[in-house]
Tab-separated table of C-alpha atoms in Angstrom:
chain	number	residue	atom	x	y	z
A	121	UNK	CA	12.738	-31.598	17.092
A	122	UNK	CA	13.592	-28.351	15.346
A	123	UNK	CA	10.782	-25.854	15.201
A	124	UNK	CA	10.427	-22.669	13.209
A	125	UNK	CA	10.522	-20.439	16.282
A	126	UNK	CA	14.155	-21.410	16.941
A	127	UNK	CA	16.378	-18.493	15.889
A	128	UNK	CA	18.652	-20.814	13.934
A	129	UNK	CA	15.688	-22.120	11.927
A	130	UNK	CA	14.379	-18.634	11.147
A	131	UNK	CA	17.848	-17.700	9.910
A	132	UNK	CA	17.802	-20.728	7.620
A	133	UNK	CA	14.547	-19.696	5.950
A	134	UNK	CA	14.558	-17.641	2.749
A	135	UNK	CA	12.993	-14.170	2.777
A	136	UNK	CA	9.249	-13.592	2.846
A	137	UNK	CA	8.160	-10.527	0.850
A	138	UNK	CA	4.667	-9.121	1.434
A	139	UNK	CA	2.737	-6.825	-0.899
A	140	UNK	CA	-0.798	-5.425	-1.003
A	141	UNK	CA	-2.408	-5.410	-4.445
A	142	UNK	CA	-5.372	-3.051	-4.812
A	143	UNK	CA	-8.421	-3.645	-6.993
A	144	UNK	CA	-10.693	-0.808	-8.121
A	145	UNK	CA	-14.397	-1.481	-8.571
A	146	UNK	CA	-16.262	-0.527	-11.726
A	147	UNK	CA	-19.709	1.087	-11.647
A	148	UNK	CA	-21.937	-2.010	-11.279
A	149	UNK	CA	-19.943	-3.499	-8.434
A	150	UNK	CA	-19.546	-0.090	-6.781
A	151	UNK	CA	-23.312	0.475	-6.943
A	152	UNK	CA	-24.031	-2.867	-5.271
A	153	UNK	CA	-21.387	-2.248	-2.621
A	154	UNK	CA	-22.607	1.268	-1.862
A	155	UNK	CA	-26.206	0.083	-1.632
A	156	UNK	CA	-25.344	-2.611	0.916
A	157	UNK	CA	-23.225	-0.222	2.989
A	158	UNK	CA	-25.923	2.493	3.029
A	159	UNK	CA	-28.493	-0.109	4.082
A	160	UNK	CA	-26.330	-1.281	6.970
A	161	UNK	CA	-25.422	2.230	8.111
A	162	UNK	CA	-29.101	3.211	8.249
A	163	UNK	CA	-29.909	0.071	10.187
A	164	UNK	CA	-27.130	0.754	12.712
A	165	UNK	CA	-28.156	4.375	13.164
A	166	UNK	CA	-31.840	3.585	13.676
A	167	UNK	CA	-31.455	0.551	15.956
A	168	UNK	CA	-31.837	1.033	19.696
A	169	UNK	CA	-28.881	0.190	21.921
A	170	UNK	CA	-30.761	-2.810	23.343
A	171	UNK	CA	-31.584	-4.207	19.899
A	172	UNK	CA	-28.022	-3.510	18.786
A	173	UNK	CA	-26.620	-5.632	21.601
A	174	UNK	CA	-29.074	-8.433	20.876
A	175	UNK	CA	-28.501	-8.403	17.123
A	176	UNK	CA	-24.745	-8.679	16.801
A	177	UNK	CA	-24.850	-12.083	15.114
A	178	UNK	CA	-27.112	-10.625	12.440
A	179	UNK	CA	-24.714	-7.693	12.117
A	180	UNK	CA	-21.841	-10.118	11.533
A	181	UNK	CA	-23.868	-11.680	8.716
A	182	UNK	CA	-24.391	-8.239	7.171
A	183	UNK	CA	-20.657	-7.565	7.344
A	184	UNK	CA	-20.000	-10.894	5.652
A	185	UNK	CA	-22.329	-9.913	2.801
A	186	UNK	CA	-20.412	-6.677	2.305
A	187	UNK	CA	-17.133	-8.566	2.236
A	188	UNK	CA	-18.565	-11.011	-0.281
A	189	UNK	CA	-19.426	-8.110	-2.568
A	190	UNK	CA	-15.768	-7.093	-2.383
A	191	UNK	CA	-14.736	-10.629	-3.383
A	192	UNK	CA	-17.347	-11.028	-6.123
A	193	UNK	CA	-20.926	-9.695	-5.922
A	194	UNK	CA	-22.265	-12.894	-7.498
A	195	UNK	CA	-21.437	-14.712	-4.249
A	196	UNK	CA	-24.578	-13.220	-2.711
A	197	UNK	CA	-26.448	-11.609	-5.611
A	198	UNK	CA	-27.835	-14.168	-8.040
A	199	UNK	CA	-28.879	-11.537	-10.567
A	200	UNK	CA	-25.462	-9.841	-10.702
A	201	UNK	CA	-24.129	-9.641	-14.272
A	202	UNK	CA	-21.224	-7.226	-13.825
A	203	UNK	CA	-17.515	-7.652	-13.220
A	204	UNK	CA	-15.555	-8.410	-10.059
A	205	UNK	CA	-12.527	-6.162	-9.736
A	206	UNK	CA	-10.725	-8.455	-7.326
A	207	UNK	CA	-11.459	-11.600	-9.317
A	208	UNK	CA	-9.990	-9.982	-12.424
A	209	UNK	CA	-6.975	-8.772	-10.453
A	210	UNK	CA	-6.409	-12.267	-9.090
A	211	UNK	CA	-6.553	-13.820	-12.567
A	212	UNK	CA	-4.095	-11.260	-13.930
A	213	UNK	CA	-1.754	-12.086	-11.048
A	214	UNK	CA	-2.131	-15.820	-11.694
A	215	UNK	CA	-1.291	-15.377	-15.375
A	216	UNK	CA	1.847	-13.385	-14.565
A	217	UNK	CA	2.975	-15.883	-11.934
A	218	UNK	CA	2.586	-18.827	-14.285
A	219	UNK	CA	4.484	-16.945	-16.992
A	220	UNK	CA	7.295	-16.553	-14.455
A	221	UNK	CA	7.289	-20.281	-13.583
A	222	UNK	CA	6.010	-19.645	-10.069
A	223	UNK	CA	3.632	-21.889	-8.124
A	224	UNK	CA	1.038	-20.429	-5.788
A	225	UNK	CA	-1.270	-21.166	-2.876
A	226	UNK	CA	-4.552	-19.219	-3.014
A	227	UNK	CA	-6.455	-18.853	0.261
A	228	UNK	CA	-10.066	-17.763	0.741
A	229	UNK	CA	-12.453	-18.268	3.624
A	230	UNK	CA	-15.319	-18.525	1.122
A	231	UNK	CA	-15.446	-21.941	-0.564
A	232	UNK	CA	-17.951	-20.442	-2.996
A	233	UNK	CA	-15.221	-18.002	-4.091
A	234	UNK	CA	-12.844	-20.875	-4.714
A	235	UNK	CA	-15.540	-22.398	-6.929
A	236	UNK	CA	-15.693	-19.165	-8.948
A	237	UNK	CA	-11.932	-19.260	-9.419
A	238	UNK	CA	-12.165	-22.905	-10.448
A	239	UNK	CA	-14.513	-21.906	-13.274
A	240	UNK	CA	-11.973	-19.348	-14.481
A	241	UNK	CA	-9.038	-21.752	-14.290
A	242	UNK	CA	-10.915	-24.413	-16.248
A	243	UNK	CA	-11.712	-21.894	-18.985
A	244	UNK	CA	-8.012	-21.022	-19.185
A	245	UNK	CA	-6.915	-24.637	-19.129
A	246	UNK	CA	-4.853	-24.075	-15.962
A	247	UNK	CA	-4.305	-27.093	-13.724
A	248	UNK	CA	-4.912	-26.816	-9.990
A	249	UNK	CA	-5.581	-28.749	-6.805
A	250	UNK	CA	-8.147	-27.800	-4.155
A	251	UNK	CA	-8.632	-28.529	-0.466
A	252	UNK	CA	-11.614	-27.447	1.643
A	253	UNK	CA	-12.916	-28.406	5.050
A	254	UNK	CA	-14.862	-31.199	3.358
A	255	UNK	CA	-11.742	-32.857	1.920
A	256	UNK	CA	-10.922	-36.110	3.818
A	257	UNK	CA	-7.576	-36.159	5.616
A	258	UNK	CA	-6.168	-38.975	3.481
A	259	UNK	CA	-7.108	-37.099	0.314
A	260	UNK	CA	-5.489	-33.918	1.625
A	261	UNK	CA	-2.184	-35.701	2.182
A	262	UNK	CA	-2.410	-37.249	-1.266
A	263	UNK	CA	-2.939	-33.843	-2.891
A	264	UNK	CA	-0.160	-32.206	-0.846
A	265	UNK	CA	2.285	-34.924	-1.915
A	266	UNK	CA	1.225	-34.630	-5.561
A	267	UNK	CA	1.642	-30.836	-5.483
A	268	UNK	CA	5.078	-30.873	-3.869
A	269	UNK	CA	6.389	-33.559	-6.204
A	270	UNK	CA	4.697	-32.314	-9.367
A	271	UNK	CA	4.354	-29.225	-11.545
A	272	UNK	CA	0.699	-28.195	-11.102
A	273	UNK	CA	0.966	-24.414	-10.573
A	274	UNK	CA	-1.953	-23.641	-8.245
A	275	UNK	CA	-3.424	-24.909	-5.011
A	276	UNK	CA	-6.780	-23.478	-3.859
A	277	UNK	CA	-7.263	-23.771	-0.098
A	278	UNK	CA	-10.124	-22.782	2.188
A	279	UNK	CA	-9.810	-21.167	5.605
A	280	UNK	CA	-10.966	-24.242	7.517
A	281	UNK	CA	-8.533	-26.539	5.739
A	282	UNK	CA	-5.398	-24.435	5.428
A	283	UNK	CA	-4.554	-23.030	8.844
A	284	UNK	CA	-2.173	-25.706	10.052
A	285	UNK	CA	-0.728	-29.103	9.258
A	286	UNK	CA	-0.034	-28.721	5.545
A	287	UNK	CA	3.528	-28.647	4.198
A	288	UNK	CA	3.381	-27.006	0.764
A	289	UNK	CA	6.946	-25.884	0.138
A	290	UNK	CA	6.421	-26.649	-3.545
A	291	UNK	CA	4.867	-23.159	-3.729
A	292	UNK	CA	6.860	-19.930	-3.658
A	293	UNK	CA	3.850	-17.568	-3.811
A	294	UNK	CA	0.935	-17.119	-1.395
A	295	UNK	CA	-2.208	-15.174	-2.360
A	296	UNK	CA	-4.702	-14.127	0.309
A	297	UNK	CA	-7.794	-13.482	-1.804
A	298	UNK	CA	-9.816	-12.164	1.117
A	299	UNK	CA	-7.386	-11.283	3.915
A	300	UNK	CA	-7.769	-13.148	7.173
A	301	UNK	CA	-8.156	-10.361	9.677
A	302	UNK	CA	-6.812	-12.515	12.481
A	303	UNK	CA	-3.139	-12.023	11.653
A	304	UNK	CA	-2.094	-15.186	13.481
A	305	UNK	CA	-4.365	-17.284	11.269
A	306	UNK	CA	-3.183	-15.453	8.172
A	307	UNK	CA	0.445	-16.062	9.113
A	308	UNK	CA	-0.274	-19.735	9.720
A	309	UNK	CA	-1.687	-19.960	6.207
A	310	UNK	CA	1.375	-18.246	4.744
A	311	UNK	CA	3.555	-20.672	6.667
A	312	UNK	CA	2.218	-23.561	4.598
A	313	UNK	CA	4.834	-22.393	2.069
A	314	UNK	CA	7.258	-20.341	4.178
A	315	UNK	CA	8.512	-23.133	6.403
A	316	UNK	CA	11.384	-25.531	6.959
A	317	UNK	CA	12.252	-27.107	3.636
A	318	UNK	CA	11.515	-24.000	1.560
A	319	UNK	CA	14.468	-23.013	-0.647
A	320	UNK	CA	12.984	-20.045	-2.538
A	321	UNK	CA	11.972	-16.521	-1.578
A	322	UNK	CA	8.238	-16.541	-0.804
A	323	UNK	CA	6.128	-13.688	-2.176
A	324	UNK	CA	2.884	-12.994	-0.307
A	325	UNK	CA	0.098	-10.979	-1.945
A	326	UNK	CA	-2.918	-9.574	-0.104
A	327	UNK	CA	-5.750	-8.557	-2.421
A	328	UNK	CA	-7.730	-5.541	-1.190
A	329	UNK	CA	-10.538	-3.599	-2.868
A	330	UNK	CA	-9.649	0.084	-2.622
A	331	UNK	CA	-11.977	2.368	-0.677
A	332	UNK	CA	-13.979	-0.399	0.988
A	333	UNK	CA	-14.473	-2.094	4.337
A	334	UNK	CA	-11.437	-4.241	3.503
A	335	UNK	CA	-9.131	-1.241	3.563
A	336	UNK	CA	-10.727	0.038	6.772
A	337	UNK	CA	-10.295	-3.341	8.434
A	338	UNK	CA	-6.585	-3.369	7.589
A	339	UNK	CA	-6.271	0.021	9.290
A	340	UNK	CA	-8.285	-1.145	12.278
A	341	UNK	CA	-6.166	-4.274	12.465
A	342	UNK	CA	-3.140	-2.100	13.118
A	343	UNK	CA	-4.776	0.029	15.824
A	344	UNK	CA	-7.349	-2.303	17.358
A	345	UNK	CA	-6.126	-5.826	16.673
A	346	UNK	CA	-8.343	-7.621	19.143
A	347	UNK	CA	-11.470	-5.851	17.958
A	348	UNK	CA	-10.708	-6.610	14.308
A	349	UNK	CA	-10.239	-10.273	15.195
A	350	UNK	CA	-13.530	-10.338	17.106
A	351	UNK	CA	-15.512	-8.789	14.281
A	352	UNK	CA	-14.375	-10.923	11.408
A	353	UNK	CA	-13.330	-14.184	12.991
A	354	UNK	CA	-16.783	-14.489	14.532
A	355	UNK	CA	-15.233	-14.969	17.969
A	356	UNK	CA	-16.491	-12.606	20.613
A	357	UNK	CA	-18.880	-10.924	18.205
A	358	UNK	CA	-21.381	-10.612	21.039
A	359	UNK	CA	-18.774	-8.892	23.199
A	360	UNK	CA	-19.389	-5.408	24.517
A	361	UNK	CA	-16.106	-4.423	22.838
A	362	UNK	CA	-17.934	-4.239	19.504
A	363	UNK	CA	-19.517	-0.800	19.532
A	364	UNK	CA	-21.857	0.902	17.110
A	365	UNK	CA	-19.168	3.564	16.546
A	366	UNK	CA	-16.605	0.920	15.577
A	367	UNK	CA	-18.970	-0.524	12.991
A	368	UNK	CA	-19.841	2.872	11.554
A	369	UNK	CA	-16.114	3.588	11.304
A	370	UNK	CA	-15.679	0.394	9.303
A	371	UNK	CA	-18.426	1.467	6.925
A	372	UNK	CA	-17.127	5.004	6.467
């Protein structure tokens, strides 16, 4: 059985081009983001070391809320009536890709974010398929087959559903709406399109909100890979490796 790690197989694959696209928050979103960050920084600075060690699961939840604000503040703030910089950026990218006859996979770990994008696609009359962790296996295979053999331009996929086992070479674009800080998992998601059977160059876009925790995580990922994985994969979050200083650095 030929596998992708064989050098001959890698040589057979078309190029994979990666690009970071930056979104810039407007005042309402920035205000909500800043407020959440200030709240968390104060909490970290005032918490005793003992309580800090005991409360790391709660801290992970706080970090998730901040990341959700980057994706779209309405994910956690019911009264939010402003714009989402990243959501708008994603829709602009989708429009340009469709105009260029490309087909894309869009990954997010937040199924609620995929639902927001669904609303936008329906308003635009854009066809799409969607798979989440709740999608039965038989249905997943049915949708994968329909996508690869058809012309529907978009496939929305959640973190739990898209890591492995899906062959989606009908797509030549991959969009990571909220980057998966575990690079192995992120690469596995990209490989749903960049795999044996792909005949086109695959363009990979990572959407990042400028000047936020997302940008800091990307930097940390380069210098402290294991720590970045621990923080945002939820694995090892109770580990002693997660220090107060690391968290404050993320929130800088």
